[in-house]
Short mmCIF file of C-alpha atoms in Angstrom, two decimals:
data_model
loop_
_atom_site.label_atom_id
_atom_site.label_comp_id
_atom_site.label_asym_id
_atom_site.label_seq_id
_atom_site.Cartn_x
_atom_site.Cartn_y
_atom_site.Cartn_z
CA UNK A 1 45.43 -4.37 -22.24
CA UNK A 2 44.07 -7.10 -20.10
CA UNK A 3 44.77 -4.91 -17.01
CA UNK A 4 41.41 -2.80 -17.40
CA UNK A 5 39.62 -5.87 -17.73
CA UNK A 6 40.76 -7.05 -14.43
CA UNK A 7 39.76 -4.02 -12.54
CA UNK A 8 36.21 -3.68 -14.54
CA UNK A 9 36.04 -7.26 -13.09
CA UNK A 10 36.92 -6.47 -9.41
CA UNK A 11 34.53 -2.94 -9.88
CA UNK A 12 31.96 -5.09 -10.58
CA UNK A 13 32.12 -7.82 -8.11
CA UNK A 14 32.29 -4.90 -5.41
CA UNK A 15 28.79 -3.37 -7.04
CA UNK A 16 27.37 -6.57 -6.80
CA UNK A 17 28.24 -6.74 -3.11
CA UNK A 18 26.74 -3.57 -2.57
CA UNK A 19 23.76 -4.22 -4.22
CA UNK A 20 23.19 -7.52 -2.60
CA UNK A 21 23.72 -5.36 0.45
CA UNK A 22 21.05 -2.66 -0.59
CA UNK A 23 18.18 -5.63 -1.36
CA UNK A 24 18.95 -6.94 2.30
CA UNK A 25 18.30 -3.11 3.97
CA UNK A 26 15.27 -2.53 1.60
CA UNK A 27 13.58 -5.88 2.14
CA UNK A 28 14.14 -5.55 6.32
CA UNK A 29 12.94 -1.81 6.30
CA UNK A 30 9.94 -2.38 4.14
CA UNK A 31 8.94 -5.86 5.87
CA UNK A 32 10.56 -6.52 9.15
CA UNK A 33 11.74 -3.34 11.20
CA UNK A 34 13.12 -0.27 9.60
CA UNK A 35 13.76 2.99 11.40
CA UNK A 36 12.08 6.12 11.25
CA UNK A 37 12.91 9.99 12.18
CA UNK A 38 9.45 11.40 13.59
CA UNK A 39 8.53 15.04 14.23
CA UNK A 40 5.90 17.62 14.63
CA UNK A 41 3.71 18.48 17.48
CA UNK A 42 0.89 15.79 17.27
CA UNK A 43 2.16 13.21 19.39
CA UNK A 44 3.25 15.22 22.48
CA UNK A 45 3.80 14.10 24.96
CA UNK A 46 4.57 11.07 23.78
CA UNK A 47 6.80 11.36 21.10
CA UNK A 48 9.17 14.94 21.16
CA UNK A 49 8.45 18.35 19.22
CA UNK A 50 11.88 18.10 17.37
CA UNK A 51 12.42 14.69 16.61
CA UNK A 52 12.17 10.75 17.23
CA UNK A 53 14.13 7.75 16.26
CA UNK A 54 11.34 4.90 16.53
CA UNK A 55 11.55 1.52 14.98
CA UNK A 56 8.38 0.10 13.55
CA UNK A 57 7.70 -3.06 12.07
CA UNK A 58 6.36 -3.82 8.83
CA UNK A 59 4.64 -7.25 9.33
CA UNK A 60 1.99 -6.55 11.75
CA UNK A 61 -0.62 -4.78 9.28
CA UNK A 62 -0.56 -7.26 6.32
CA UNK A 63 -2.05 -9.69 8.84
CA UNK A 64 -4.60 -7.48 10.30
CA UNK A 65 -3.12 -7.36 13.80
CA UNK A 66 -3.30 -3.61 14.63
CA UNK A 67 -5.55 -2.64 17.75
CA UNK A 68 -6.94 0.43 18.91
CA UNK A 69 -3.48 2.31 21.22
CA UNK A 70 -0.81 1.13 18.51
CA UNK A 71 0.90 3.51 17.02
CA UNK A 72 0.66 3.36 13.11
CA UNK A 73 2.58 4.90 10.56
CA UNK A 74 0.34 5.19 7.34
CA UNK A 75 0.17 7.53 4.30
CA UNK A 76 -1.88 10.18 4.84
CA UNK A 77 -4.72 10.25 2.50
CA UNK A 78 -4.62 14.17 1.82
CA UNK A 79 -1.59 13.76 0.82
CA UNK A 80 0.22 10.25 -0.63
CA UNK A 81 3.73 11.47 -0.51
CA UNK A 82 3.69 12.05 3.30
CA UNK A 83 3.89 9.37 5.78
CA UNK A 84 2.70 10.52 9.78
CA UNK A 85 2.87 8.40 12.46
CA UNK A 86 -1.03 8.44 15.02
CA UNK A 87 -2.62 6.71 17.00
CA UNK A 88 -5.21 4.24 16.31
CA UNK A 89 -8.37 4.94 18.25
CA UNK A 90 -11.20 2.98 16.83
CA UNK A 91 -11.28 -0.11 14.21
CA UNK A 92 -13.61 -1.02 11.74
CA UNK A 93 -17.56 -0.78 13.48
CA UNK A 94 -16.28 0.86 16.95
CA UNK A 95 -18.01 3.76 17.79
CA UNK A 96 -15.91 6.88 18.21
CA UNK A 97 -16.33 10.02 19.92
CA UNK A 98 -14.40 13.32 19.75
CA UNK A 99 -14.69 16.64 19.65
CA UNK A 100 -15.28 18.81 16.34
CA UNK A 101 -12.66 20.38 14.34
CA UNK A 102 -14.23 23.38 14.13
CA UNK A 103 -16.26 23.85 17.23
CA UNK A 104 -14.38 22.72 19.98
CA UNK A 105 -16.74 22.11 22.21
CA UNK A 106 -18.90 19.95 20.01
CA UNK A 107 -19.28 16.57 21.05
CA UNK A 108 -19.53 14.12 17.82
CA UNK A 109 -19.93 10.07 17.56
CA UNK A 110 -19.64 8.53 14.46
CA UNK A 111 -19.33 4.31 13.76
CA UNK A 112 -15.96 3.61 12.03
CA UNK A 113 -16.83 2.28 8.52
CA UNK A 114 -15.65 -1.21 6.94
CA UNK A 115 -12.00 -1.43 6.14
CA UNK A 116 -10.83 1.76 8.08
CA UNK A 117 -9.50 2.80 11.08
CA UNK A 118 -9.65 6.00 13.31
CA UNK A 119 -6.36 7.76 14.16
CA UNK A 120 -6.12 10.69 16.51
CA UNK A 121 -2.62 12.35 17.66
CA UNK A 122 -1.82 12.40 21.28
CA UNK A 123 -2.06 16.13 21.57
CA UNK A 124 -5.13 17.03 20.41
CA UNK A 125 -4.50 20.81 20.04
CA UNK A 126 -2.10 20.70 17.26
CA UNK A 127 -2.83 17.23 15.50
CA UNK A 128 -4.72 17.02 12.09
CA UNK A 129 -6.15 13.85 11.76
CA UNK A 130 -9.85 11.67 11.71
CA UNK A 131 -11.15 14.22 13.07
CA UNK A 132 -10.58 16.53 10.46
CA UNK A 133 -10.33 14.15 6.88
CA UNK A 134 -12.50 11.21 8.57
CA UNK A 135 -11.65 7.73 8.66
CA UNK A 136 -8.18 6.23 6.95
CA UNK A 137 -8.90 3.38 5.06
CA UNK A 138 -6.62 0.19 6.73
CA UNK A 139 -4.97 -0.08 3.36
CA UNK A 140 -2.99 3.33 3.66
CA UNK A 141 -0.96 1.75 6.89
CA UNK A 142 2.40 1.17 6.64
CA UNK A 143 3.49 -0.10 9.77
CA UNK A 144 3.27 -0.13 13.89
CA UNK A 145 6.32 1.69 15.56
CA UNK A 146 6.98 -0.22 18.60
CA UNK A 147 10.56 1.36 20.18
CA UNK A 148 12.37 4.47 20.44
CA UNK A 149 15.59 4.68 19.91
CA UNK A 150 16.37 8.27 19.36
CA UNK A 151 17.37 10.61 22.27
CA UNK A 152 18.69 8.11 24.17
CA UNK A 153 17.58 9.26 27.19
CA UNK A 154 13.90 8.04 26.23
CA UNK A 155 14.78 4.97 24.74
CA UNK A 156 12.66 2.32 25.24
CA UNK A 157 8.87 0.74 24.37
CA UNK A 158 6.26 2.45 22.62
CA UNK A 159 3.48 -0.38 23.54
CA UNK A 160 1.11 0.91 26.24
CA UNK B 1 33.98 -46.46 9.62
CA UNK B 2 30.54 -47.40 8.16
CA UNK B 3 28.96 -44.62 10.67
CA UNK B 4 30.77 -42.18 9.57
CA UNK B 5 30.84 -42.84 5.92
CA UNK B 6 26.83 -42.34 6.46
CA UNK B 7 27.47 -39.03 8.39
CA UNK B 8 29.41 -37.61 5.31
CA UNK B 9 27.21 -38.67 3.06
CA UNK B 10 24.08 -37.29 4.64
CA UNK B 11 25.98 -33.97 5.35
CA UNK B 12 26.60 -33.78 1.46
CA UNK B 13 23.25 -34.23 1.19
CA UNK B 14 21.90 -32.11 3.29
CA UNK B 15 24.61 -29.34 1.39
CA UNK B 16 23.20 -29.82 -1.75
CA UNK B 17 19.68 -29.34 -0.39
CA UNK B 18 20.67 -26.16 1.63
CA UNK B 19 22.09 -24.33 -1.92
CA UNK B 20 19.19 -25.10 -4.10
CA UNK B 21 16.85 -24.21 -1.33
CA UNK B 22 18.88 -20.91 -1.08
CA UNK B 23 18.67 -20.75 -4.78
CA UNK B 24 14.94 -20.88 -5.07
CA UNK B 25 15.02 -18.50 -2.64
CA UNK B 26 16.93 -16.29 -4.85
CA UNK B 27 14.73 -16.91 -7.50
CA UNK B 28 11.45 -16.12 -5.13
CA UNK B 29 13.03 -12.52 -4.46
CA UNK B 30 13.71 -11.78 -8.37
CA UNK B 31 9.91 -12.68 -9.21
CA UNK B 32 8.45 -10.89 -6.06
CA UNK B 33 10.99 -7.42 -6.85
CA UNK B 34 9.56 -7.70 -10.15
CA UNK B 35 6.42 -8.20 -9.16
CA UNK B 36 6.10 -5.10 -6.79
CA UNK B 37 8.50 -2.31 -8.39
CA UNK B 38 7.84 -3.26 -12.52
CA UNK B 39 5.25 -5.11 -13.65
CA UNK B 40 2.79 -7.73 -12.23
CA UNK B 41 0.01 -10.24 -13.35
CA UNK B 42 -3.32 -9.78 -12.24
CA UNK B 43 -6.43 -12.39 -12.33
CA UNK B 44 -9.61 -10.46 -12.71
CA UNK B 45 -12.86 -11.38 -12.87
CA UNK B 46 -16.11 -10.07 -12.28
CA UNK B 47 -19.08 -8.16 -14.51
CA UNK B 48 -17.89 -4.83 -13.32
CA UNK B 49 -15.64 -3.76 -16.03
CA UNK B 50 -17.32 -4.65 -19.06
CA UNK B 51 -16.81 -4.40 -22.10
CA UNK B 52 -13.41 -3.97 -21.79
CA UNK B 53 -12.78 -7.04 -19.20
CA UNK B 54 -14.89 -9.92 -19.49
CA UNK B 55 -16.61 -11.41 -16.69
CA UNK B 56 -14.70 -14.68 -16.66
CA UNK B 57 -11.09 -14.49 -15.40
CA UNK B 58 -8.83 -12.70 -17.63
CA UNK B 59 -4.99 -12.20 -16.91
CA UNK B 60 -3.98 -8.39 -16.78
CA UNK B 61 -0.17 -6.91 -17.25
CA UNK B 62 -0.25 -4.31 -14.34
CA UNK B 63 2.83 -2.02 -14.13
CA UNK B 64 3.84 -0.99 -10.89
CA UNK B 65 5.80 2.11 -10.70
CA UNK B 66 3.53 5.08 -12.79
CA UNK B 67 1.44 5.94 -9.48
CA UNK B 68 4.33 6.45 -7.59
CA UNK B 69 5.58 9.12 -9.65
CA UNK B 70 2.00 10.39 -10.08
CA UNK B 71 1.65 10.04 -13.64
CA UNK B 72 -1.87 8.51 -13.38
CA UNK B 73 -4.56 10.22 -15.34
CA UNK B 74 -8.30 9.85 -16.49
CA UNK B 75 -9.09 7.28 -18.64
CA UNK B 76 -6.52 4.47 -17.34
CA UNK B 77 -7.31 1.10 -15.76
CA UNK B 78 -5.69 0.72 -12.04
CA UNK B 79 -5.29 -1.75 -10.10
CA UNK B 80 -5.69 -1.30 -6.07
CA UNK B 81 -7.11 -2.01 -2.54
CA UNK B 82 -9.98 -1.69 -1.70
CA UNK B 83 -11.06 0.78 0.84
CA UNK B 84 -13.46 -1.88 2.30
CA UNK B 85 -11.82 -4.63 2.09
CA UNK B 86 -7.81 -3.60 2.36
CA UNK B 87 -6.96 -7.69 1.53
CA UNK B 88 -8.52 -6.92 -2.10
CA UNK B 89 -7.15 -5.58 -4.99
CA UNK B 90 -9.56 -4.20 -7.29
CA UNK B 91 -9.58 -3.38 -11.17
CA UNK B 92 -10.87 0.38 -12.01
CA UNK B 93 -11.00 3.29 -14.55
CA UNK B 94 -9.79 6.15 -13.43
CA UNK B 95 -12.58 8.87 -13.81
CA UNK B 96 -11.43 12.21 -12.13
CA UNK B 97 -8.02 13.14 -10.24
CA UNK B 98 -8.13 15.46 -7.22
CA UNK B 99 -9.53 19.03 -8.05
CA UNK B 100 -11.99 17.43 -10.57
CA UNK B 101 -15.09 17.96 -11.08
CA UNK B 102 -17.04 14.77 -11.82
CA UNK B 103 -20.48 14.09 -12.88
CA UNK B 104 -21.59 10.52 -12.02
CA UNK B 105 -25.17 8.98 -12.48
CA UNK B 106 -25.93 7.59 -8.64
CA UNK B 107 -28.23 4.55 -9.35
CA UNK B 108 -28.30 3.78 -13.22
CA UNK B 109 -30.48 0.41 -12.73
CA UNK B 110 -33.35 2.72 -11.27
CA UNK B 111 -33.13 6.27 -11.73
CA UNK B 112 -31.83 9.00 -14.15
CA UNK B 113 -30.79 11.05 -11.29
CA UNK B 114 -27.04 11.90 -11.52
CA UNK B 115 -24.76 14.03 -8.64
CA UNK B 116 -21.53 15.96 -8.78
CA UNK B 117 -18.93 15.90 -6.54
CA UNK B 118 -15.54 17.80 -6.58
CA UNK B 119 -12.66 15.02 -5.95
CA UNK B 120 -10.84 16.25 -2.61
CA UNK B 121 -7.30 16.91 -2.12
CA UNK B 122 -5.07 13.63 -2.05
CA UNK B 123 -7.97 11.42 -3.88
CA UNK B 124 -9.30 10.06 -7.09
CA UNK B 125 -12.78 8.98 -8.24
CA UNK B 126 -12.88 5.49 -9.85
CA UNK B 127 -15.73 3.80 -11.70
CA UNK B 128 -16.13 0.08 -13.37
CA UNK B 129 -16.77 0.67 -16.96
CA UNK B 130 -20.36 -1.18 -16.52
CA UNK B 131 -21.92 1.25 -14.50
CA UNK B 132 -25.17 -1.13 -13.92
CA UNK B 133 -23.17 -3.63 -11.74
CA UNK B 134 -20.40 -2.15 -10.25
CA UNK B 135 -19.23 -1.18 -6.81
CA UNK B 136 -17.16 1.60 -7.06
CA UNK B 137 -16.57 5.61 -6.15
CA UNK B 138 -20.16 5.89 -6.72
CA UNK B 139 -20.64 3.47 -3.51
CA UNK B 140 -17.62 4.16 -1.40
CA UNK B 141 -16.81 7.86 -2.58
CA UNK B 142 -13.40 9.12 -3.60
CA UNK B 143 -10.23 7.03 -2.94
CA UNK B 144 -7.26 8.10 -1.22
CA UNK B 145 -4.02 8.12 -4.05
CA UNK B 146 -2.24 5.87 -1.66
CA UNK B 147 -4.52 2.96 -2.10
CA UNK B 148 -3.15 2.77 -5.56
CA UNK B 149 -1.08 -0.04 -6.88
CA UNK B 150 -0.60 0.13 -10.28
CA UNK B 151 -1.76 0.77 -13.92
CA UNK B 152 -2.95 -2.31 -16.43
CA UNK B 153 -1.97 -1.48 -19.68
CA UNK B 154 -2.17 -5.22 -21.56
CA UNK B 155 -4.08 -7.85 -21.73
CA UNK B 156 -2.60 -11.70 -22.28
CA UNK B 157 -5.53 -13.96 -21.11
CA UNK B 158 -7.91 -14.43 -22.80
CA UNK B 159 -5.45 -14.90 -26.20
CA UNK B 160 -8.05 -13.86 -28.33
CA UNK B 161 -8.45 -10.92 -26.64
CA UNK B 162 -4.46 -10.58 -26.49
CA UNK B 163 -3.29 -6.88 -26.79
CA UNK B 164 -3.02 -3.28 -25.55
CA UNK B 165 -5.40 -1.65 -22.64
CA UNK B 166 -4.31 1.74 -23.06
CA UNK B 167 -6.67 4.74 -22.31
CA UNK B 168 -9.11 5.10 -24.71
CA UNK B 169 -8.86 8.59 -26.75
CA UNK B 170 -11.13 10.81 -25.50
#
C-alpha cells in the first residue's frame, strides 16, 4: 500500500532534478552561450555549405555592444520562425553601399535608419539579406556567435 | 579558544546569509520565468492610446506566449520593441497582419489624405488608438512579427478602470 507512495516519491524527486537541470540549460543558452547548428550557402567561405557548430553568446546585444564584422544571429523579419546567422555591416546612421538585388551591377548607398542594423552574408551570390528586405531592426537580434566548434578541424574564433 | 569560537560563529553566519541569498535568488528566477513565458506587468503611459489607456500611467496584464504561437490578430493590444528604439517596449493595436490590406489616414492633424499599403510578408501594421498623437506604423511602416512581445488583455491600474482589454467586436 505504502510501497507506491514511496516510488511516486522517488519519481518525483528525480523530475524535479531534471527539471532543475532543464532551467539551468535554458537560462545559459538563452543568456550566456548556447550552441547553434548553422547551414546554407550565405556565409561561405566563412562558415561551411553543410553545416556549423558555433557558439554564440546571448549577453552582448541587450547591452548594445554589437559592431559592424560580428556575426549576429537574429530572426529574420520575413519570416519570425527562422533564425539566420549574417554579418553586421553598418549600424544605426552609417552609410552603406552595395550592389542591387536585382541589377547587379547597380551601385546603391543608403544611411542605416535609427534602431537597425545592416546585415549582409559573406558570399554575396547566394545570400538574401539587407540588400534584399532592407534594414533589420536591432530588436530582432538574438545573439553574436563568437567560436566554432563543429568540424573540428576548423575549430576555433569567429572574431575578425 | 575565543578566536576560534568567533571563526565558527561568523562562518554560521556567513551560512545563513549564503542560503537566503540563494533563496532570493530562487525566488528572482520564478518571477522573471513568469514574467517572460506567461504573463507580465506593464507601466504605460503616454496620450497615444486613448481612449482605451489613459495618458497617466496605468498598469497592463500582458501575456507572453500568444505571439509565439502566432495567434495574434486585428483588433488586440501588443506589447513590443520598438523598431527605433530596440530598449523600448511599446503599447499598440494591432491593425493588419501580413497579406493585409490596410487603409490608414497619413497626417490626421492636417490633412484628409489617407494611403494604402499591403502589409509584407513576416510583418504587421500597428496603430495607437488616438491617431492625432501617436507614433506608430503610420511613421515607421510595418513591423517585423519578431519584434513582438506579447498581448495585454487586462487592465488592474487604474482600479476604477479595473477589467478586461479584449479586442473590441468588430
Amino acid at each position: 500500500m505504502g510501497g507506491w507512495r514511496v516510488k511516486a516519491k522517488e519519481a518525483l524527486a528525480q523530475m524535479s532534478i531534471a527539471a532543475r537541470f532543464l532551467c539551468l540549460l535554458h537560462v545559459a543558452n538563452n543568456y550566456l552561450v548556447s550552441p547553434t547548428l548553422v547551414y546554407g550557402p550565405s556565409m561561405l567561405p566563412t562558415l561551411n555549405l553543410t553545416g556549423d557548430v558555433v557558439l554564440s553568446e546571448h549577453f552582448s546585444h541587450r547591452f548594445g555592444r554589437v559592431r559592424p564584422g560580428d556575426l549576429v544571429l537574429l530572426r529574420l523579419p520575413v519570416d519570425p520562425a527562422k533564425i539566420a546567422i549574417k554579418r553586421i555591416v553598418g549600424m544605426e546612421g552609417d552609410r552603406v553601399t552595395f550592389f542591387d538585388s536585382n541589377a547587379t551591377d547597380l551601385l546603391q548607398t543608403l544611411v542605416v535608419p535609427k534602431g537597425h542594423v545592416w546585415i549582409q552574408g559573406d558570399n554575396p551570390y547566394a545570400s538574401r539579406d539587407s540588400r534584399h528586405f532592407g534594414p533589420v531592426p536591432y530588436g530582432l537580434i538574438q545573439g553574436r556567435a563568437f567560436l566554432r566548434v563543429w568540424p573540428l578541424s576548423s575549430f576555433g574564433s569567429l572574431e575578425q | 579558544m575565543g578566536v576560534r569560537n568567533n571563526v565558527t560563529v561568523f562562518l554560521n553566519f556567513a551560512k545563513e546569509g549564503f542560503d537566503k541569498a540563494v533563496l532570493v535568488g530562487k525566488l528572482c528566477c520564478c518571477v522573471h520565468v513568469v514574467n517572460t513565458y506567461f504573463c507580465s506587468v506593464v507601466l504605460a503611459y503616454g496620450p497615444s492610446m486613448l481612449p482605451t489607456i489613459s495618458t497617466s500611467s496605468s498598469l497592463l496584464l500582458a501575456e507572453r506566449f500568444s505571439h509565439r504561437f502566432n495567434k495574434v490578430d486585428p483588433g488586440d493590444i501588443v506589447i513590443l520593441r520598438s523598431p527605433e528604439v530596440p530598449r523600448k517596449i511599446v503599447t499598440k493595436r494591432v491593425i493588419g497582419l501580413e497579406g493585409d490590406r490596410v487603409t490608414y489616414v497619413v497626417d490626421p492633424n492636417n490633412s484628409d489624405k489617407s494611403d494604402t499599403v499591403v502589409v509584407p510578408k513576416g510583418h504587421i501594421w500597428i496603430e495607437g488608438d488616438n491617431i492625432y498623437n501617436s507614433y506608430d506604423s503610420r511613421n515607421f511602416g510595418a513591423v517585423p512579427f519578431g519584434l513582438l512581445q506579447g498581448k495585454v488583455f487586462w487592465r488592474i491600474w487604474p482600479l476604477k478602470d479595473f477589467g478586461s482589454l479584449r479586442r473590441r467586436a468588430k
